[in-house]
Amino acid sequence: MKSKFFALAGGLLAATALAGAPAHADVKIGLLGGVSGPIAAMAPAMIDSAQLAFQQVNEQGGVLDGQKIIGVVGDSACSPQGGTDAATKAVNIEGVTAIVGPHCSGAVLAAAGSVTIPAGVTIVTPSGTSPEITGLADNDTVFRTVPSDDFQGRALARTLKAEGYSKVAVAYINNDYGTGLANAFKSEFEAQGGEIAGFAAHEDGKASYRSNLAELAAGGADTLVIFDYGDGTGLTLLRQALENGFFEKFIGGDGMKSDAPIKELGAENLTTFYASSPVGEKSDALNVFNDAFKAAGGDPDAIFVTTSYDAAFLLALAVEKAGGDKAGIPAALRAVSSGEGEAILPGEWKKAKELIAAGKAIDYKGAAGDLNFDQAGDVPGAYSLFKVGANGFEVVTEMK
């Protein structure tokens, strides 16, 4: 707080001394994360990686005429109402230029529909994966740096079938995330010749899901696929399934790749638990990010940290490219990541800024991969299947 105070004071004195020279306000970008709610354990690392991008920008001259980027953190609570409230505050009170987030699909859909689309504010979500986001009538203001769950669900289905799983039951949380992922998985698994022995939605926050689990187990599958959150209802389902012996094997979507099940249930009890998760494609860009985030005290293997960093760095590049014009950010996002121009790796802000100033094309190479946005603002991506090992989650195989 002290350094910020003196910076503000110095700015006021300088403005007085220069007899009314124009002052340039810092650029605010919202960081709307699931600080509370079912992904609370994941959110801090995601926010930290986005803040790292802004720190690098500020250390290398800032945006536009030397303004700093300020990451304004808001709690979207991984819920539609939380997303709407956080976006309303960010847009109408904080006056953000753009937003990284929200983190969860329901929050993205609600915040976009109620707040950001009407306001013309661009959002880039690093973890909102529902297929419904693709179809938003968003005036080209909603983007994401993570693939749609239509891709994840189908890739997971193909991977499980290739690994010898022929009959499974599916439990999914009754929200935009769970429904989209479950439907994509079911469609592809059956198309691959697999059998869905049970398929049921469940509501969040119940004390017991034993009756739900018993009904799913009645179909005779020994494997339960859980599309939920490992910090919330998904953990309860997993615990009660283990306690009552309903299933022998467990597969989770990306929401289940959380440290919470390991801490609560013990790695020794999760030897048959696997989870899918987006991963950065092996590249120089990923290596650069991993080194920088590790040096900053972060865990490069934490879920969605690469996509969060990329969303933040891309928005900084777009602000620079658009000259600070909010309306120009969508076109600028596409321009700085289209696959044409000189390559920019994570952290190469000074290089990017100089090239933009010179009117030259740039192509940001993301930590999560080449982020070439399609017409809907979606990107391709890569996923892997993880198991619980002695030191946390370990990659089993790539998903295709």
Coordinates of C-alpha atoms in Angstrom, one line a residue:
M1 CA 0.0 0.0 0.0
K2 CA 2.9 2.4 0.8
S3 CA 4.4 2.2 -2.7
K4 CA 1.0 2.7 -4.3
F5 CA 0.4 5.8 -2.2
F6 CA 3.7 7.4 -3.1
A7 CA 3.1 6.6 -6.8
L8 CA -0.3 8.3 -6.6
A9 CA 1.2 11.2 -4.7
G10 CA 4.0 11.6 -7.2
G11 CA 1.6 11.6 -10.0
L12 CA -0.4 14.4 -8.5
L13 CA 2.7 16.5 -7.9
A14 CA 3.9 15.9 -11.5
A15 CA 0.5 16.9 -12.9
T16 CA 0.6 20.2 -10.9
A17 CA 4.2 20.9 -12.0
L18 CA 3.4 20.4 -15.6
A19 CA 0.5 22.8 -15.4
G20 CA -2.3 20.5 -16.4
A21 CA -0.4 18.1 -18.6
P22 CA -2.8 15.2 -19.4
A23 CA -2.8 12.3 -16.9
H24 CA -3.1 8.8 -18.2
A25 CA -5.0 6.4 -15.9
D26 CA -3.9 2.9 -15.4
V27 CA -5.7 0.2 -17.5
K28 CA -7.9 -2.0 -15.4
I29 CA -8.6 -5.6 -16.4
G30 CA -11.0 -7.7 -14.4
L31 CA -9.9 -11.1 -13.0
L32 CA -13.2 -12.8 -12.2
G33 CA -12.5 -16.1 -10.5
G34 CA -14.2 -18.8 -8.4
V35 CA -12.6 -17.5 -5.3
S36 CA -15.4 -19.1 -3.3
G37 CA -17.5 -22.0 -4.3
P38 CA -16.7 -25.5 -5.8
I39 CA -13.4 -24.5 -7.4
A40 CA -12.0 -22.3 -4.6
A41 CA -8.9 -24.5 -4.4
M42 CA -8.1 -24.0 -8.1
A43 CA -8.8 -20.3 -8.4
P44 CA -5.7 -18.8 -6.6
A45 CA -3.2 -20.3 -8.9
M46 CA -5.2 -19.3 -11.9
I47 CA -5.4 -15.7 -10.7
D48 CA -1.7 -15.7 -9.8
S49 CA -0.7 -16.8 -13.3
A50 CA -2.8 -14.0 -14.9
Q51 CA -1.2 -11.5 -12.5
L52 CA 2.2 -12.7 -13.6
A53 CA 1.3 -11.7 -17.1
F54 CA 0.4 -8.2 -16.0
Q55 CA 3.5 -8.0 -13.8
Q56 CA 5.7 -8.7 -16.8
V57 CA 3.9 -6.1 -18.9
N58 CA 4.3 -3.5 -16.2
E59 CA 8.0 -4.3 -15.7
Q60 CA 8.7 -3.9 -19.4
G61 CA 7.2 -0.4 -19.9
G62 CA 3.4 -0.9 -19.4
V63 CA 0.7 -0.5 -22.1
L64 CA 0.1 2.4 -24.4
D65 CA 1.8 5.5 -23.1
G66 CA 3.4 3.8 -20.1
Q67 CA 0.2 3.0 -18.1
K68 CA 0.2 0.0 -15.8
I69 CA -2.2 -2.8 -16.1
I70 CA -4.1 -3.4 -12.9
G71 CA -5.7 -6.8 -12.3
V72 CA -9.0 -6.2 -10.5
V73 CA -9.9 -9.4 -8.7
G74 CA -13.6 -10.3 -8.3
D75 CA -15.3 -13.4 -7.0
S76 CA -17.7 -15.0 -9.5
A77 CA -18.2 -17.9 -7.0
C78 CA -18.6 -20.4 -9.9
S79 CA -22.3 -19.5 -10.1
P80 CA -24.6 -17.6 -12.5
Q81 CA -25.5 -15.0 -9.8
G82 CA -22.0 -14.6 -8.6
G83 CA -20.8 -14.1 -12.2
T84 CA -23.4 -11.5 -12.9
D85 CA -22.6 -9.6 -9.6
A86 CA -18.9 -9.7 -10.1
A87 CA -19.1 -8.6 -13.7
T88 CA -21.5 -5.8 -12.8
K89 CA -19.1 -4.4 -10.3
A90 CA -16.1 -4.8 -12.6
V91 CA -17.8 -3.0 -15.5
N92 CA -19.9 -0.4 -13.8
I93 CA -17.9 0.4 -10.7
E94 CA -14.3 -0.4 -11.5
G95 CA -14.6 0.6 -15.2
V96 CA -12.5 -2.3 -16.5
T97 CA -11.4 -2.3 -20.1
A98 CA -11.8 -6.1 -20.5
I99 CA -12.1 -9.2 -18.3
V100 CA -10.2 -12.5 -17.8
G101 CA -12.9 -14.9 -16.7
P102 CA -15.2 -15.8 -15.3
H103 CA -13.9 -19.2 -14.4
C104 CA -17.0 -21.4 -14.6
S105 CA -19.4 -21.9 -17.5
G106 CA -22.6 -20.9 -15.7
A107 CA -20.9 -17.7 -14.5
V108 CA -19.6 -17.0 -18.0
L109 CA -23.0 -17.4 -19.6
A110 CA -24.8 -15.3 -17.0
A111 CA -22.2 -12.5 -16.9
A112 CA -21.9 -12.3 -20.7
G113 CA -25.7 -12.3 -21.3
S114 CA -26.6 -9.8 -18.5
V115 CA -23.6 -7.5 -18.3
T116 CA -20.6 -7.7 -20.7
I117 CA -22.3 -8.2 -24.1
P118 CA -24.7 -5.3 -23.5
A119 CA -21.8 -3.2 -22.3
G120 CA -19.5 -4.1 -25.2
V121 CA -16.8 -5.4 -22.8
T122 CA -14.6 -8.3 -24.1
I123 CA -14.1 -11.3 -21.9
V124 CA -11.7 -14.2 -22.3
T125 CA -12.4 -17.1 -20.0
P126 CA -9.6 -19.5 -19.3
S127 CA -11.8 -22.3 -18.0
G128 CA -15.4 -21.8 -19.1
T129 CA -15.8 -24.9 -21.2
S130 CA -19.5 -25.4 -21.8
P131 CA -20.4 -25.9 -25.5
E132 CA -23.2 -23.3 -25.0
I133 CA -20.6 -20.6 -24.9
T134 CA -19.8 -21.2 -28.5
G135 CA -23.4 -20.3 -29.6
L136 CA -23.7 -17.0 -27.7
A137 CA -24.9 -14.1 -29.7
D138 CA -22.0 -12.0 -28.3
N139 CA -21.1 -9.5 -31.0
D140 CA -17.7 -11.1 -31.0
T141 CA -16.9 -10.2 -27.4
V142 CA -16.7 -13.6 -25.8
F143 CA -13.5 -15.7 -26.2
R144 CA -11.8 -18.5 -24.4
T145 CA -8.3 -20.0 -24.2
V146 CA -9.5 -23.4 -23.3
P147 CA -11.2 -25.9 -25.6
S148 CA -15.0 -26.5 -25.4
D149 CA -16.2 -29.5 -23.4
D150 CA -17.6 -30.9 -26.6
F151 CA -13.9 -31.6 -27.4
Q152 CA -13.0 -32.8 -23.9
G153 CA -16.0 -35.1 -23.5
R154 CA -15.5 -36.7 -26.9
A155 CA -11.7 -37.1 -26.4
L156 CA -12.2 -38.6 -23.0
A157 CA -14.8 -41.1 -24.4
R158 CA -12.4 -42.2 -27.2
T159 CA -9.5 -42.5 -24.7
L160 CA -11.4 -44.6 -22.2
K161 CA -12.7 -46.9 -25.0
A162 CA -9.1 -47.3 -26.3
E163 CA -8.0 -48.1 -22.8
G164 CA -10.4 -51.0 -22.6
Y165 CA -13.4 -49.4 -20.8
S166 CA -16.5 -50.8 -22.4
K167 CA -19.2 -50.2 -19.9
V168 CA -19.5 -47.1 -17.5
A169 CA -22.0 -45.2 -15.5
V170 CA -22.1 -41.4 -15.6
A171 CA -23.0 -39.0 -12.8
Y172 CA -23.0 -35.2 -13.6
I173 CA -23.8 -32.1 -11.8
N174 CA -26.9 -30.4 -13.1
N175 CA -25.4 -27.2 -14.4
D176 CA -24.1 -25.9 -17.8
Y177 CA -20.6 -27.4 -17.2
G178 CA -21.8 -30.9 -16.1
T179 CA -24.6 -31.2 -18.7
G180 CA -22.5 -30.1 -21.7
L181 CA -19.6 -32.4 -20.8
A182 CA -21.8 -35.4 -20.0
N183 CA -23.8 -35.2 -23.2
A184 CA -20.6 -34.9 -25.3
F185 CA -19.1 -37.9 -23.5
K186 CA -22.2 -40.1 -23.8
S187 CA -22.7 -39.4 -27.5
E188 CA -19.1 -40.3 -28.4
F189 CA -18.8 -43.2 -26.0
E190 CA -21.8 -44.9 -27.6
A191 CA -20.6 -44.0 -31.1
Q192 CA -17.4 -45.9 -30.2
G193 CA -19.4 -49.0 -29.2
G194 CA -19.3 -48.4 -25.5
E195 CA -22.3 -48.9 -23.1
I196 CA -23.7 -46.3 -20.8
A197 CA -25.1 -48.4 -18.0
G198 CA -26.4 -45.4 -16.0
F199 CA -26.7 -41.7 -16.8
A200 CA -28.0 -39.2 -14.2
A201 CA -27.8 -35.6 -13.2
H202 CA -27.6 -34.6 -9.5
E203 CA -28.1 -31.4 -7.7
D204 CA -25.4 -29.6 -5.7
G205 CA -25.1 -29.5 -2.0
K206 CA -26.8 -32.6 -0.7
A207 CA -25.5 -34.4 2.3
S208 CA -26.0 -37.8 0.8
Y209 CA -25.8 -39.2 -2.7
R210 CA -26.0 -42.8 -1.8
S211 CA -29.4 -43.4 -3.4
N212 CA -28.1 -41.7 -6.6
L213 CA -25.1 -44.0 -6.6
A214 CA -27.1 -47.1 -5.9
E215 CA -29.3 -46.4 -8.9
L216 CA -26.2 -45.8 -11.1
A217 CA -24.5 -49.0 -9.9
A218 CA -27.7 -51.1 -10.6
G219 CA -26.7 -51.1 -14.3
G220 CA -23.8 -53.3 -13.6
A221 CA -20.9 -51.0 -14.5
D222 CA -17.7 -51.2 -12.4
T223 CA -16.6 -47.7 -13.5
L224 CA -18.2 -44.4 -12.5
V225 CA -17.5 -41.3 -14.6
I226 CA -18.0 -38.1 -12.6
F227 CA -18.5 -34.7 -14.2
D228 CA -18.5 -32.4 -11.2
Y229 CA -16.0 -30.4 -9.0
G230 CA -13.5 -32.1 -6.8
D231 CA -13.8 -29.4 -4.1
G232 CA -17.6 -29.8 -3.9
T233 CA -20.2 -32.3 -4.7
G234 CA -17.8 -34.4 -6.7
L235 CA -15.8 -35.1 -3.6
T236 CA -18.9 -36.2 -1.7
L237 CA -19.9 -38.5 -4.5
L238 CA -16.4 -40.0 -4.7
R239 CA -16.2 -40.5 -0.9
Q240 CA -19.6 -42.2 -0.6
A241 CA -19.0 -44.4 -3.6
L242 CA -15.7 -45.6 -2.0
E243 CA -17.3 -46.0 1.4
N244 CA -20.1 -48.1 0.1
G245 CA -18.3 -50.1 -2.6
F246 CA -20.6 -49.0 -5.4
F247 CA -17.9 -48.9 -8.0
E248 CA -14.3 -50.1 -8.4
K249 CA -12.9 -47.4 -10.8
F250 CA -13.5 -43.7 -11.1
I251 CA -13.0 -41.2 -14.0
G252 CA -13.3 -37.5 -13.5
G253 CA -13.5 -34.6 -15.9
D254 CA -11.2 -31.5 -15.5
G255 CA -13.3 -30.3 -12.6
M256 CA -12.3 -33.3 -10.6
K257 CA -8.6 -32.7 -11.0
S258 CA -8.2 -31.0 -7.7
D259 CA -6.0 -31.6 -4.7
A260 CA -9.1 -31.8 -2.4
P261 CA -9.9 -35.5 -3.1
I262 CA -6.2 -36.5 -2.4
K263 CA -6.1 -34.4 0.8
E264 CA -9.5 -35.6 2.0
L265 CA -9.4 -39.3 1.0
G266 CA -5.7 -40.1 0.8
A267 CA -3.7 -41.1 -2.3
E268 CA -3.7 -44.7 -1.1
N269 CA -7.5 -44.8 -1.6
L270 CA -7.4 -43.3 -5.0
T271 CA -5.3 -45.8 -7.0
T272 CA -8.2 -46.4 -9.4
F273 CA -9.2 -42.7 -9.8
Y274 CA -8.3 -40.8 -13.0
A275 CA -9.1 -37.3 -14.3
S276 CA -8.8 -35.5 -17.6
S277 CA -7.4 -32.1 -17.8
P278 CA -6.2 -29.6 -20.4
V279 CA -2.5 -29.4 -20.8
G280 CA -0.1 -27.0 -22.6
E281 CA 1.2 -28.5 -25.8
K282 CA 5.0 -29.1 -25.5
S283 CA 6.7 -26.0 -26.9
D284 CA 9.3 -23.3 -26.2
A285 CA 6.4 -21.1 -25.1
L286 CA 5.3 -23.6 -22.5
N287 CA 8.8 -24.0 -21.2
V288 CA 9.2 -20.2 -20.9
F289 CA 6.0 -19.9 -18.9
N290 CA 6.8 -22.9 -16.7
D291 CA 10.1 -21.3 -15.7
A292 CA 8.6 -17.9 -15.1
F293 CA 5.7 -19.1 -13.0
K294 CA 7.9 -21.4 -11.0
A295 CA 10.3 -18.5 -10.3
A296 CA 7.3 -16.5 -9.1
G297 CA 6.4 -19.2 -6.6
G298 CA 3.7 -20.9 -8.7
D299 CA 3.0 -24.5 -9.7
P300 CA 3.1 -24.8 -13.5
D301 CA 1.2 -28.1 -13.3
A302 CA -1.8 -26.6 -11.6
I303 CA -5.0 -26.8 -13.6
F304 CA -5.8 -23.8 -16.0
V305 CA -2.7 -21.8 -15.1
T306 CA -1.5 -21.8 -18.7
T307 CA -4.9 -20.8 -20.1
S308 CA -5.2 -18.1 -17.4
Y309 CA -1.8 -16.6 -18.2
D310 CA -2.5 -16.7 -21.9
A311 CA -5.9 -14.9 -21.5
A312 CA -4.2 -12.1 -19.5
F313 CA -1.2 -11.7 -21.8
L314 CA -3.5 -11.8 -24.9
L315 CA -5.7 -9.1 -23.5
A316 CA -2.7 -6.9 -22.8
L317 CA -1.5 -7.3 -26.4
A318 CA -5.0 -6.5 -27.7
V319 CA -5.3 -3.4 -25.5
E320 CA -1.9 -2.3 -27.0
K321 CA -2.9 -3.2 -30.6
A322 CA -6.3 -1.4 -30.3
G323 CA -4.8 1.7 -28.7
G324 CA -6.9 1.3 -25.6
D325 CA -10.2 1.3 -27.5
K326 CA -12.6 -1.2 -25.9
A327 CA -14.5 -1.6 -29.2
G328 CA -11.3 -2.6 -31.0
I329 CA -10.2 -5.3 -28.6
P330 CA -12.0 -8.3 -30.3
A331 CA -10.4 -7.6 -33.7
A332 CA -7.1 -6.9 -32.0
L333 CA -7.3 -10.3 -30.2
R334 CA -7.6 -12.1 -33.5
A335 CA -4.8 -10.0 -35.1
V336 CA -2.2 -10.7 -32.4
S337 CA -2.8 -14.5 -32.5
S338 CA -3.9 -15.3 -36.0
G339 CA -0.8 -17.3 -36.9
E340 CA 0.7 -14.5 -39.1
G341 CA 3.5 -12.3 -38.1
E342 CA 6.6 -12.5 -35.9
A343 CA 6.4 -15.0 -33.0
I344 CA 5.9 -13.6 -29.5
L345 CA 6.5 -16.0 -26.5
P346 CA 5.1 -15.5 -23.0
G347 CA 6.8 -12.6 -21.3
E348 CA 8.1 -11.0 -24.5
W349 CA 6.2 -7.8 -23.9
K350 CA 8.9 -5.2 -24.9
K351 CA 9.4 -7.0 -28.2
A352 CA 5.7 -7.1 -28.9
K353 CA 5.2 -3.5 -28.0
E354 CA 7.9 -2.3 -30.4
L355 CA 6.6 -4.4 -33.2
I356 CA 3.1 -3.1 -32.8
A357 CA 4.3 0.4 -32.7
A358 CA 6.2 -0.2 -35.9
G359 CA 3.0 -1.5 -37.5
K360 CA 4.3 -5.0 -37.9
A361 CA 2.2 -8.2 -37.4
I362 CA 2.8 -10.4 -34.4
D363 CA 1.6 -13.9 -33.5
Y364 CA 1.4 -14.8 -29.8
K365 CA 2.5 -18.4 -29.1
G366 CA 0.6 -19.3 -25.9
A367 CA 1.7 -21.5 -23.0
A368 CA -1.4 -23.5 -23.7
G369 CA -0.7 -23.8 -27.4
D370 CA -1.4 -21.8 -30.6
L371 CA -4.4 -19.8 -29.7
N372 CA -5.9 -19.1 -33.2
F373 CA -9.5 -18.1 -32.4
D374 CA -12.2 -19.4 -34.7
Q375 CA -15.3 -17.4 -35.6
A376 CA -17.0 -18.2 -32.3
G377 CA -13.9 -17.2 -30.2
D378 CA -13.0 -20.9 -29.5
V379 CA -9.6 -22.5 -29.7
P380 CA -8.2 -26.0 -30.3
G381 CA -6.3 -27.6 -27.4
A382 CA -4.8 -30.7 -25.9
Y383 CA -5.9 -32.9 -23.0
S384 CA -4.3 -35.7 -21.0
L385 CA -5.6 -38.3 -18.6
F386 CA -4.0 -38.2 -15.1
K387 CA -3.8 -40.7 -12.2
V388 CA -3.0 -40.0 -8.6
G389 CA 0.6 -40.8 -7.8
A390 CA 2.9 -40.3 -4.9
N391 CA 3.4 -36.6 -5.7
G392 CA -0.1 -35.7 -6.8
F393 CA -1.5 -36.1 -10.3
E394 CA 0.7 -37.7 -13.0
V395 CA 0.1 -38.0 -16.7
V396 CA -1.1 -41.4 -17.9
T397 CA -1.7 -40.8 -21.6
E398 CA -2.5 -38.0 -24.0
M399 CA -6.2 -37.8 -25.1
K400 CA -7.0 -37.5 -28.8

